């Protein structure tokens, strides 16, 4: 058995390496617009395995080359080693990886120096194997062009990782150094004029620019047959400006005002479309080879790489296939490696032509060649089921606390999961699901932020607008005077999320049990969606929310709810659970009974729910629809507060998982001027001598 494995291990490893590259290039781009845990797991496993398998295969080749070829008295044995040694550059090509996934996560970009060292080491090993197998045969010469392609592919990956690292990404965005006006020369002139007896004073001149006009990209579009041509141009133009937010830099005052002016005069649909383009371009910059692929140098390198591999393959088919000196199995494997390398390059070109970058270029040109190219690309897109118009998942994850505490979803293979000690790891994922972001929700968010945008006139106003997390809505709806509701906004943010999440669901089930038509109202649906989404962020993406003890509060709240439900064993559905919670007497505040040892907010949320329900019974005499409209506005303000407080690096991390809806809201706020990342000054000031 060991003898059979020693004979076949290299062949198997090489074929497995090729298979992993196929999986990566087929699925690598899908995570850009698909939020799926299985896809993430497959890509994670494949990404890590691909480098490991290729490295191990190179190690096996290096180990085999230690046997002196003079000791191989059997000519067939020497020929077999020569053809196997020709696989070394293919393994380097595999280490270079496909164009559409250079980094699985942002942390991979920070390890670009490790990949550079790996390039040097693995290239040295491959060259060593190649030199040890040199025998003046035609196959040796065929390997050289593949080496050229391998060096290009591996070098491109290392360069892309380096550019995606936080330090170099920021440096690539920084403007050129500006020393400003020549102070020494100015003072020399000042002293000279003063010595001549003139009265000299210093004035200030403010240099300003005019704001950009709407539809500023319209003139650049020559080919309107390209889908979403206008949003592509606007998205690309704003991406060149707003990518500095992903480097923790600040906008100029003029860029801030230009963007604010532009988006205030656009519809919600177009605004979100432009943002999707921007985030798609940012994903390409951070996780793919786009920084090099879509440049002239990148196109040249791709042409050299493809032509080198193709010429070597044609020569291989002409000279080696009919050569009886080599093993038929090894010749078949070499043929598969050549075919696979060329097929992957062709598929990479198809992906390149289907990208937003290519469509942007096509929209700027109008002639019969461009039209023919676009028609060909469209046919290829249909054949390979590719689309450049799908840029984000358009999903928002949902997590319900009461459902989680009731364990009302059957879990498959629960005993096996517990035996493998993975049940607790997967339990929360089991109670998580996704919903499509409705157009009504996007409209509501855009309208609310548009109203805020008109008040974002300076940095202080922006700070106040970003700080609001429901209090502004309560004030607008005259609910701030009553401590019965206002207190729930003044506590820590994670506590507010839990309070309003539970209270929202209690109100929903209370109204539903009374057969109220308001549960079908759009405001009610919006509130439920945002409630579950914000709890998902608290439980599954805590790093995207402001610092706090949200996890502790969630655990304690779940523990108290589970204890209550277990005492009343008849509770098996959410409706029953909500009725029981609302029947609990909360006249005395829970903190006076339990103290502050437990961080549970379960019965505080019951108090809040009763206060919200009482809005219909007090002198305010609200309708149920009005109550739900107010609650939906509170949730939108909580969402915008969370978006503004999340750091750019966390927004960027979520791009590899189909994008987070919170990131779209964050960028929309920045475009509407609701951000603290801009300069305060209104223009460039320079001094001027006033001589009299």
XYZ file of C-alpha atoms in Angstrom:
692
model
C 0.000 0.000 0.000
C 2.792 2.404 0.926
C 4.583 1.597 -2.333
C 1.422 2.377 -4.312
C 0.982 5.664 -2.438
C 4.621 6.661 -3.006
C 4.093 6.065 -6.700
C 0.837 8.006 -6.954
C 1.058 10.679 -4.249
C 2.568 13.348 -6.502
C 0.109 12.655 -9.321
C -2.841 12.879 -6.922
C -1.570 16.050 -5.275
C -1.076 17.799 -8.609
C -4.573 16.916 -9.816
C -6.116 17.922 -6.486
C -4.279 21.254 -6.720
C -5.808 21.855 -10.161
C -9.262 20.899 -8.879
C -8.983 23.385 -6.008
C -8.069 26.143 -8.455
C -11.174 25.345 -10.495
C -13.354 25.581 -7.382
C -11.774 28.900 -6.393
C -12.246 30.577 -9.757
C -15.834 29.314 -10.128
C -16.948 30.358 -6.646
C -14.529 33.187 -5.829
C -16.658 35.955 -7.305
C -19.981 34.600 -6.039
C -19.352 35.651 -2.458
C -19.383 39.247 -3.691
C -23.158 39.052 -4.082
C -24.121 35.884 -2.192
C -24.565 35.659 1.569
C -24.366 31.926 2.209
C -22.584 30.181 5.079
C -21.898 27.031 3.073
C -20.315 29.073 0.286
C -18.123 30.839 2.846
C -17.048 27.526 4.366
C -16.243 25.930 1.002
C -14.195 28.948 -0.073
C -12.394 29.115 3.280
C -11.489 25.419 3.117
C -10.493 25.578 -0.555
C -8.459 28.774 -0.161
C -6.389 27.330 2.692
C -6.081 23.881 1.115
C -4.978 25.189 -2.294
C -1.731 26.726 -1.017
C -1.034 23.777 1.270
C -1.511 21.137 -1.461
C 0.637 23.010 -3.999
C 3.399 23.554 -1.425
C 3.380 19.889 -0.373
C 3.499 18.774 -4.011
C 6.541 20.991 -4.620
C 8.133 19.469 -1.530
C 7.575 15.962 -2.893
C 9.150 16.972 -6.190
C 12.119 18.466 -4.370
C 12.530 15.310 -2.317
C 12.435 13.110 -5.423
C 15.072 15.267 -7.087
C 17.520 14.437 -4.275
C 18.068 11.078 -5.959
C 20.917 11.677 -8.353
C 19.745 11.158 -11.893
C 22.961 9.231 -12.583
C 21.708 6.611 -10.128
C 18.630 6.077 -12.255
C 19.943 3.361 -14.559
C 16.510 2.738 -16.011
C 15.951 5.340 -18.803
C 12.166 5.165 -18.314
C 12.586 6.113 -14.658
C 14.651 9.147 -15.642
C 12.068 10.142 -18.287
C 9.261 9.864 -15.746
C 11.098 12.194 -13.377
C 11.690 14.697 -16.191
C 7.989 14.888 -17.061
C 7.022 15.100 -13.385
C 9.531 17.888 -12.849
C 7.765 19.816 -15.620
C 4.757 20.051 -13.285
C 6.667 22.349 -10.903
C 5.820 25.607 -12.763
C 2.156 24.576 -12.872
C 2.197 24.342 -9.086
C 3.635 27.871 -9.002
C 0.754 28.986 -11.240
C -1.648 27.425 -8.726
C 0.081 29.250 -5.875
C -0.535 32.457 -7.814
C -4.254 31.732 -7.531
C -7.130 32.986 -9.693
C -7.674 36.681 -10.387
C -11.033 36.868 -8.592
C -9.838 35.843 -5.117
C -6.395 36.800 -3.884
C -7.376 37.268 -0.239
C -10.028 35.351 1.665
C -10.102 37.977 4.418
C -8.506 41.372 5.049
C -5.966 39.715 7.353
C -4.504 37.892 4.339
C -3.561 41.252 2.830
C -1.573 42.122 5.939
C 0.507 38.948 5.390
C 1.766 40.005 1.973
C 5.390 39.831 3.153
C 4.848 36.185 4.031
C 3.568 35.581 0.495
C 6.584 37.431 -0.914
C 8.878 35.139 1.060
C 6.801 32.189 -0.141
C 7.260 33.369 -3.726
C 11.027 33.461 -3.319
C 11.219 30.086 -1.571
C 8.769 28.227 -3.825
C 10.329 29.685 -6.961
C 13.762 28.560 -5.731
C 12.427 25.046 -5.114
C 10.808 24.901 -8.547
C 13.995 26.128 -10.265
C 16.023 23.579 -8.272
C 13.741 20.763 -9.405
C 13.880 22.030 -12.966
C 17.694 22.166 -13.023
C 17.973 18.702 -11.470
C 15.794 17.323 -14.246
C 17.638 19.070 -17.083
C 18.541 16.619 -19.794
C 18.572 18.683 -23.003
C 15.216 17.234 -23.994
C 12.455 19.197 -25.666
C 10.262 18.924 -22.556
C 12.848 20.873 -20.575
C 12.578 23.774 -22.999
C 8.757 23.619 -22.946
C 8.824 24.213 -19.206
C 10.487 27.641 -19.535
C 7.395 29.495 -20.938
C 5.270 28.006 -18.153
C 7.809 29.335 -15.657
C 7.268 32.808 -17.128
C 3.500 32.491 -16.649
C 4.012 31.154 -13.114
C 6.234 34.054 -12.049
C 3.682 36.527 -13.431
C 0.736 34.852 -11.657
C 2.478 34.522 -8.290
C 3.928 38.033 -8.562
C 0.489 39.492 -9.357
C -0.986 37.881 -6.271
C 1.765 39.190 -4.017
C 1.411 42.679 -5.480
C -2.378 42.622 -5.026
C -2.024 41.495 -1.405
C 0.492 44.256 -0.753
C -1.783 46.901 -2.238
C -4.741 45.607 -0.193
C -2.871 45.893 3.109
C -4.052 48.781 5.274
C -0.728 50.650 5.163
C -0.174 50.534 1.399
C -3.860 51.018 0.610
C -3.813 54.242 2.594
C -0.544 55.356 0.998
C -1.994 54.788 -2.482
C -4.867 57.161 -1.652
C -2.900 59.922 0.035
C -2.593 63.081 -2.116
C 0.888 64.222 -3.170
C 2.749 66.305 -0.575
C 1.756 69.958 -0.637
C 4.281 72.397 0.910
C 1.847 75.286 0.423
C 2.891 78.869 -0.470
C 6.573 79.723 -0.112
C 6.664 81.241 3.370
C 10.344 82.258 3.257
C 9.900 84.053 -0.068
C 6.740 85.757 1.179
C 8.506 87.031 4.310
C 11.508 88.235 2.300
C 9.186 90.319 0.137
C 7.354 91.559 3.263
C 10.633 92.657 4.882
C 11.866 94.275 1.661
C 8.678 96.334 1.195
C 8.710 97.374 4.839
C 12.402 98.433 4.619
C 11.504 100.609 1.615
C 9.123 102.610 3.824
C 5.823 101.209 2.604
C 2.964 100.442 4.942
C 2.500 96.697 4.552
C -0.372 94.583 5.806
C -1.390 90.992 5.160
C -4.733 90.036 3.654
C -6.296 86.630 3.111
C -7.687 85.225 -0.124
C -10.007 82.181 0.001
C -9.760 79.907 -3.017
C -12.968 78.013 -3.647
C -14.327 75.860 -6.409
C -17.826 75.618 -7.785
C -19.935 72.595 -6.898
C -20.325 69.882 -9.490
C -23.515 69.839 -11.504
C -26.065 67.034 -11.514
C -25.709 64.265 -14.087
C -22.011 65.084 -14.282
C -21.281 61.735 -15.925
C -23.835 62.061 -18.706
C -21.339 63.579 -21.116
C -18.893 60.714 -20.640
C -21.390 58.068 -21.808
C -21.220 57.420 -25.519
C -22.687 53.919 -25.594
C -26.070 53.907 -23.857
C -26.725 50.263 -24.783
C -24.580 49.203 -21.803
C -26.880 48.366 -18.849
C -26.670 50.796 -15.911
C -24.129 52.931 -17.761
C -24.988 56.114 -15.861
C -24.862 54.509 -12.408
C -21.563 52.847 -13.366
C -20.020 56.215 -14.196
C -21.389 57.945 -11.130
C -20.393 55.012 -8.932
C -16.863 55.003 -10.320
C -16.488 58.781 -9.948
C -17.657 58.745 -6.346
C -15.596 55.611 -5.634
C -12.418 57.502 -6.545
C -13.366 60.094 -3.933
C -15.055 58.099 -1.180
C -12.609 55.199 -1.062
C -10.653 57.362 1.365
C -13.322 56.546 3.969
C -12.118 52.938 3.825
C -8.666 54.179 4.813
C -9.852 56.251 7.793
C -9.029 59.491 5.970
C -11.235 62.564 5.642
C -13.076 64.167 2.750
C -12.376 67.687 1.624
C -15.080 70.210 2.357
C -15.779 70.534 -1.368
C -16.147 66.776 -1.950
C -18.452 66.599 1.052
C -20.704 69.335 -0.333
C -20.610 68.038 -3.912
C -21.744 64.579 -2.858
C -24.414 65.989 -0.554
C -25.765 68.201 -3.346
C -25.763 65.321 -5.838
C -27.530 62.702 -3.697
C -30.104 65.138 -2.338
C -31.392 65.464 -5.887
C -31.521 61.750 -6.715
C -34.143 59.075 -6.071
C -33.659 56.423 -3.417
C -33.339 53.704 -6.064
C -30.585 55.441 -7.968
C -28.738 56.327 -4.748
C -28.624 52.695 -3.619
C -27.636 51.606 -7.136
C -24.628 53.942 -7.154
C -23.640 52.712 -3.679
C -23.786 49.091 -4.854
C -21.376 49.962 -7.675
C -18.990 51.649 -5.241
C -18.981 48.741 -2.798
C -18.465 46.279 -5.656
C -15.418 48.232 -6.802
C -14.100 48.356 -3.231
C -14.484 44.576 -2.924
C -12.437 44.167 -6.105
C -9.688 46.411 -4.737
C -9.395 44.577 -1.412
C -9.978 40.926 -2.306
C -8.984 40.464 -5.965
C -6.220 41.398 -8.399
C -8.287 44.290 -9.774
C -5.644 46.886 -8.888
C -3.366 45.247 -11.454
C -5.723 43.309 -13.737
C -7.640 46.369 -14.947
C -4.523 48.378 -15.751
C -2.479 48.449 -18.958
C 0.345 46.628 -17.230
C -2.065 43.973 -16.011
C -3.511 43.416 -19.471
C -0.003 43.148 -20.895
C 1.031 40.617 -18.243
C -2.109 38.578 -18.857
C -1.382 38.514 -22.575
C 2.204 37.365 -21.934
C 1.067 34.728 -19.429
C -1.651 33.322 -21.694
C 0.485 33.301 -24.852
C 3.355 31.596 -22.994
C 1.119 28.819 -21.690
C -0.683 28.401 -25.007
C 2.539 28.192 -27.057
C 3.955 25.632 -24.637
C 0.756 23.585 -24.845
C 0.729 23.559 -28.666
C 4.352 22.483 -28.756
C 3.667 19.831 -26.111
C 0.855 18.348 -28.201
C 3.066 18.334 -31.301
C 6.275 16.890 -29.852
C 5.656 15.109 -26.568
C 2.337 13.331 -27.006
C 3.758 11.051 -29.693
C 7.017 10.505 -27.775
C 7.083 6.931 -26.433
C 9.798 7.702 -23.867
C 7.322 9.079 -21.354
C 4.636 7.317 -19.353
C 1.156 7.546 -20.857
C -0.343 8.364 -17.463
C 2.112 11.198 -16.886
C 1.506 12.546 -20.377
C -2.239 12.551 -19.680
C -1.694 14.423 -16.418
C 0.516 16.957 -18.195
C -2.164 17.366 -20.851
C -4.789 17.951 -18.133
C -2.547 20.528 -16.424
C -1.983 22.422 -19.687
C -5.680 22.264 -20.598
C -6.701 23.328 -17.105
C -4.296 26.279 -17.077
C -5.558 27.525 -20.450
C -9.227 26.971 -19.545
C -8.778 28.884 -16.287
C -7.104 31.746 -18.133
C -9.942 31.892 -20.674
C -12.544 31.846 -17.893
C -10.615 34.591 -16.091
C -10.752 36.718 -19.251
C -14.515 36.129 -19.490
C -14.922 37.266 -15.875
C -12.753 40.310 -16.639
C -14.907 41.237 -19.642
C -18.096 40.797 -17.602
C -16.951 43.102 -14.800
C -18.088 46.632 -14.020
C -14.622 47.862 -14.978
C -15.017 46.473 -18.506
C -18.591 47.748 -18.865
C -17.431 51.184 -17.771
C -14.825 51.208 -20.547
C -17.335 49.942 -23.132
C -19.821 52.676 -22.207
C -17.204 55.324 -23.073
C -16.747 54.053 -26.645
C -19.174 53.733 -29.522
C -18.261 51.945 -32.755
C -19.023 48.660 -34.483
C -16.091 46.877 -32.823
C -17.313 47.814 -29.335
C -20.870 46.779 -30.214
C -19.644 43.430 -31.507
C -17.526 42.933 -28.389
C -20.482 43.725 -26.124
C -22.748 41.287 -27.982
C -20.086 38.595 -27.645
C -19.720 39.324 -23.924
C -23.498 39.119 -23.478
C -23.555 35.694 -25.125
C -20.721 34.497 -22.899
C -22.499 35.835 -19.817
C -25.615 33.849 -20.662
C -23.567 30.744 -21.411
C -21.592 30.879 -18.166
C -24.460 32.413 -16.149
C -22.502 35.532 -15.287
C -23.919 38.983 -14.674
C -22.219 42.288 -13.959
C -25.488 43.836 -12.731
C -25.662 41.639 -9.620
C -23.405 43.435 -7.152
C -24.765 42.706 -3.676
C -26.835 40.137 -1.848
C -29.651 42.645 -1.077
C -30.350 40.606 2.055
C -30.591 41.441 5.724
C -30.110 38.674 8.290
C -32.756 38.059 10.930
C -32.447 36.798 14.502
C -35.353 36.491 16.938
C -34.654 36.276 20.674
C -37.953 34.666 21.681
C -37.688 32.028 18.956
C -34.115 31.288 20.056
C -35.176 30.880 23.703
C -38.125 28.624 22.807
C -35.936 26.453 20.562
C -38.930 26.248 18.256
C -36.949 25.079 15.243
C -36.040 21.378 15.017
C -32.283 20.853 14.744
C -31.062 17.928 12.635
C -28.452 15.586 14.092
C -28.457 17.490 17.382
C -26.932 14.589 19.321
C -24.090 14.217 16.808
C -23.395 17.952 17.035
C -23.262 17.734 20.828
C -20.918 14.749 20.686
C -18.623 16.692 18.354
C -18.848 19.721 20.685
C -20.029 21.971 17.850
C -23.677 22.395 18.854
C -23.140 25.649 20.734
C -21.062 26.957 17.825
C -23.800 26.245 15.277
C -26.856 26.865 17.442
C -27.118 30.600 16.745
C -26.574 30.069 13.021
C -29.505 27.639 13.005
C -31.882 30.345 14.257
C -30.600 32.899 11.773
C -32.177 33.462 8.368
C -32.181 36.166 5.701
C -34.861 38.341 4.163
C -34.728 40.428 1.010
C -34.463 44.139 1.744
C -37.835 45.552 0.616
C -38.013 48.680 -1.495
C -40.282 50.287 1.095
C -37.550 49.999 3.721
C -34.953 51.579 1.428
C -37.393 54.378 0.665
C -38.016 55.031 4.366
C -34.290 55.057 5.184
C -33.502 57.390 2.291
C -36.291 59.808 3.252
C -35.237 59.878 6.895
C -31.567 60.440 6.013
C -32.500 63.033 3.388
C -34.326 65.001 6.070
C -31.223 64.824 8.275
C -28.966 65.730 5.371
C -30.524 69.175 5.046
C -29.428 69.862 8.624
C -25.849 68.625 8.103
C -24.390 72.069 7.508
C -21.251 71.838 9.646
C -19.197 69.390 11.679
C -21.084 70.031 14.924
C -24.432 69.404 13.268
C -23.076 66.181 11.745
C -21.859 64.972 15.126
C -25.270 65.558 16.641
C -27.061 63.822 13.773
C -24.779 60.779 14.048
C -25.294 60.663 17.813
C -29.098 60.456 17.613
C -30.348 56.913 18.223
C -34.075 57.344 18.587
C -34.273 60.388 20.841
C -34.788 62.765 17.902
C -37.752 60.677 16.703
C -39.350 60.584 20.149
C -38.953 64.337 20.397
C -40.503 64.834 16.976
C -43.452 62.601 17.917
C -43.869 64.271 21.340
C -42.923 61.107 23.238
C -39.831 62.529 24.912
C -41.776 64.191 27.735
C -42.857 60.830 29.136
C -40.225 58.794 30.956
C -42.293 55.682 30.192
C -40.621 55.463 26.756
C -37.803 57.990 26.753
C -35.722 56.030 29.298
C -35.269 53.152 26.829
C -33.252 55.407 24.508
C -31.032 56.945 27.174
C -29.483 53.627 28.307
C -26.477 52.007 26.604
C -26.974 51.304 22.906
C -26.853 47.506 23.095
C -29.387 47.655 25.921
C -31.671 49.827 23.775
C -31.494 47.297 20.946
C -32.521 44.426 23.220
C -35.297 46.450 24.875
C -36.815 47.612 21.615
C -36.380 44.196 19.953
C -38.385 42.385 22.618
C -40.915 45.212 22.949
C -41.455 45.295 19.163
C -42.284 41.588 19.081
C -44.536 41.806 22.110
C -46.481 44.650 20.480
C -46.710 42.724 17.222
C -48.121 39.556 18.788
C -50.465 41.597 20.976
C -51.905 43.371 17.940
C -51.991 40.148 15.931
C -53.942 38.343 18.669
C -56.545 41.121 18.486
C -56.895 40.517 14.732
C -55.684 43.998 14.018
C -55.071 44.899 10.397
C -52.070 47.018 11.399
C -49.793 43.947 11.460
C -50.024 44.011 7.656
C -49.111 47.691 7.590
C -45.747 48.499 6.020
C -44.500 50.280 9.144
C -45.134 47.148 11.196
C -43.268 44.930 8.709
C -40.394 47.421 8.589
C -40.146 47.526 12.386
C -40.048 43.726 12.611
C -37.370 43.472 9.910
C -35.142 46.117 11.481
C -35.711 44.691 14.964
C -34.512 41.235 13.927
C -31.662 42.709 11.864
C -30.313 44.841 14.683
C -30.396 41.862 17.042
C -28.513 39.849 14.415
C -25.808 42.529 14.485
C -25.757 42.411 18.286
C -25.488 38.613 18.455
C -23.561 37.645 15.304
C -21.668 40.830 14.348
C -20.965 42.500 17.679
C -17.818 44.122 16.266
C -19.984 46.320 14.022
C -21.725 47.976 16.991
C -20.363 50.456 19.545
C -18.458 48.919 22.457
C -20.630 47.519 25.222
C -21.681 44.390 27.054
C -24.302 43.355 24.528
C -23.284 39.686 24.595
C -23.618 39.520 28.389
C -27.021 41.224 28.293
C -28.189 38.880 25.543
C -27.078 35.766 27.447
C -28.654 36.919 30.719
C -31.887 37.895 28.982
C -32.066 34.514 27.249
C -31.374 32.738 30.545
C -34.241 34.555 32.275
C -36.613 33.932 29.358
C -35.735 30.223 29.208
C -36.283 29.919 32.971
C -39.721 31.538 32.628
C -40.721 29.325 29.688
C -39.554 26.133 31.432
C -41.637 26.963 34.515
C -44.676 27.212 32.253
C -44.280 24.044 30.248
C -47.380 24.705 28.154
C -45.509 27.445 26.297
C -44.388 26.135 22.902
C -45.146 28.967 20.488
C -44.158 32.598 20.258
C -47.749 33.805 20.624
C -48.097 32.003 23.955
C -44.712 33.277 25.146
C -45.614 36.881 24.327
C -48.979 36.621 26.105
C -47.294 35.266 29.233
C -44.681 38.041 29.203
C -47.299 40.762 28.819
C -49.340 39.315 31.715
C -46.409 39.683 34.149
C -46.959 42.557 36.572
C -44.125 45.059 36.072
C -45.412 47.775 38.393
C -42.199 47.556 40.420
C -39.055 48.098 38.271
C -37.080 44.829 37.867
C -33.864 46.496 39.097
C -35.433 47.053 42.528
C -36.234 43.351 42.837
C -33.152 41.726 41.252
C -30.478 44.353 41.743
C -27.805 44.751 39.072
C -26.184 41.328 39.268
C -28.042 40.050 36.243
C -27.934 42.173 33.107
C -31.208 40.762 31.787
C -33.600 43.304 30.247
C -36.525 40.914 29.682
C -39.075 42.500 31.990
C -37.790 46.016 31.339
C -38.724 45.304 27.722
C -42.178 44.193 28.927
C -42.557 47.570 30.644
C -41.559 49.317 27.423
C -44.032 47.229 25.383
C -46.888 48.133 27.735
C -45.930 51.806 27.506
C -45.982 51.625 23.703
C -49.358 49.900 23.746
C -50.698 52.509 26.148
C -50.137 55.226 23.521
C -53.469 54.116 22.067
C -55.285 54.477 25.399
C -53.884 57.694 26.893
C -54.891 61.238 26.057
C -52.682 60.966 22.971
C -55.190 58.471 21.539
C -52.848 57.193 18.838
C -53.943 54.739 16.191
C -52.056 51.470 15.871
C -50.738 52.592 12.494
C -49.314 55.774 14.002
C -47.656 53.802 16.798
C -45.964 51.453 14.311
C -44.889 54.360 12.118
C -43.154 55.966 15.094
C -41.507 52.662 16.037
C -40.212 52.151 12.483
C -38.655 55.630 12.557
C -36.946 54.839 15.882
C -35.480 51.677 14.363
C -34.210 53.586 11.319
C -32.459 56.076 13.588
C -30.913 53.235 15.600
C -29.719 51.679 12.350
C -28.147 54.924 11.136
C -26.457 55.459 14.511
C -24.950 51.960 14.376
C -23.791 52.548 10.775
C -22.047 55.811 11.637
C -20.268 54.323 14.662
C -18.917 51.224 12.882
C -15.286 51.486 11.753
C -14.419 51.162 8.091
C -12.415 47.965 8.578
C -15.505 46.132 9.855
C -17.558 47.366 6.924
C -14.805 46.161 4.577
C -14.656 42.735 6.235
C -18.330 42.106 5.543
C -17.912 42.754 1.807
C -16.575 39.211 1.415
C -19.851 37.825 2.782
C -22.145 39.443 0.265
C -22.012 42.820 1.976
C -23.861 44.013 5.057
C -26.919 46.244 4.683
C -25.443 48.395 7.451
C -22.535 49.218 5.119
C -24.925 50.503 2.445
C -26.577 52.757 5.030
C -23.157 53.994 6.236
C -22.049 54.961 2.732
C -25.423 56.535 1.960
C -25.075 58.663 5.112
C -21.595 59.745 4.025
C -22.868 60.695 0.571
C -25.669 62.731 2.118
C -23.122 64.576 4.259
C -24.000 62.859 7.550
C -20.441 61.986 8.504
C -17.718 63.359 10.718
C -14.973 62.440 8.239
C -14.595 65.742 6.397
C -12.575 68.915 6.706
C -14.045 71.936 8.438
C -12.430 74.610 6.260
C -14.385 75.927 3.295
C -11.457 76.453 0.948
C -7.733 77.027 0.618
C -6.541 80.251 2.215
C -3.429 82.061 1.050
C -1.867 85.303 2.227
C -1.559 88.431 0.064
C 0.560 91.497 0.684
C -1.352 94.766 0.809
C 1.034 97.656 0.067
C 0.073 101.295 0.517
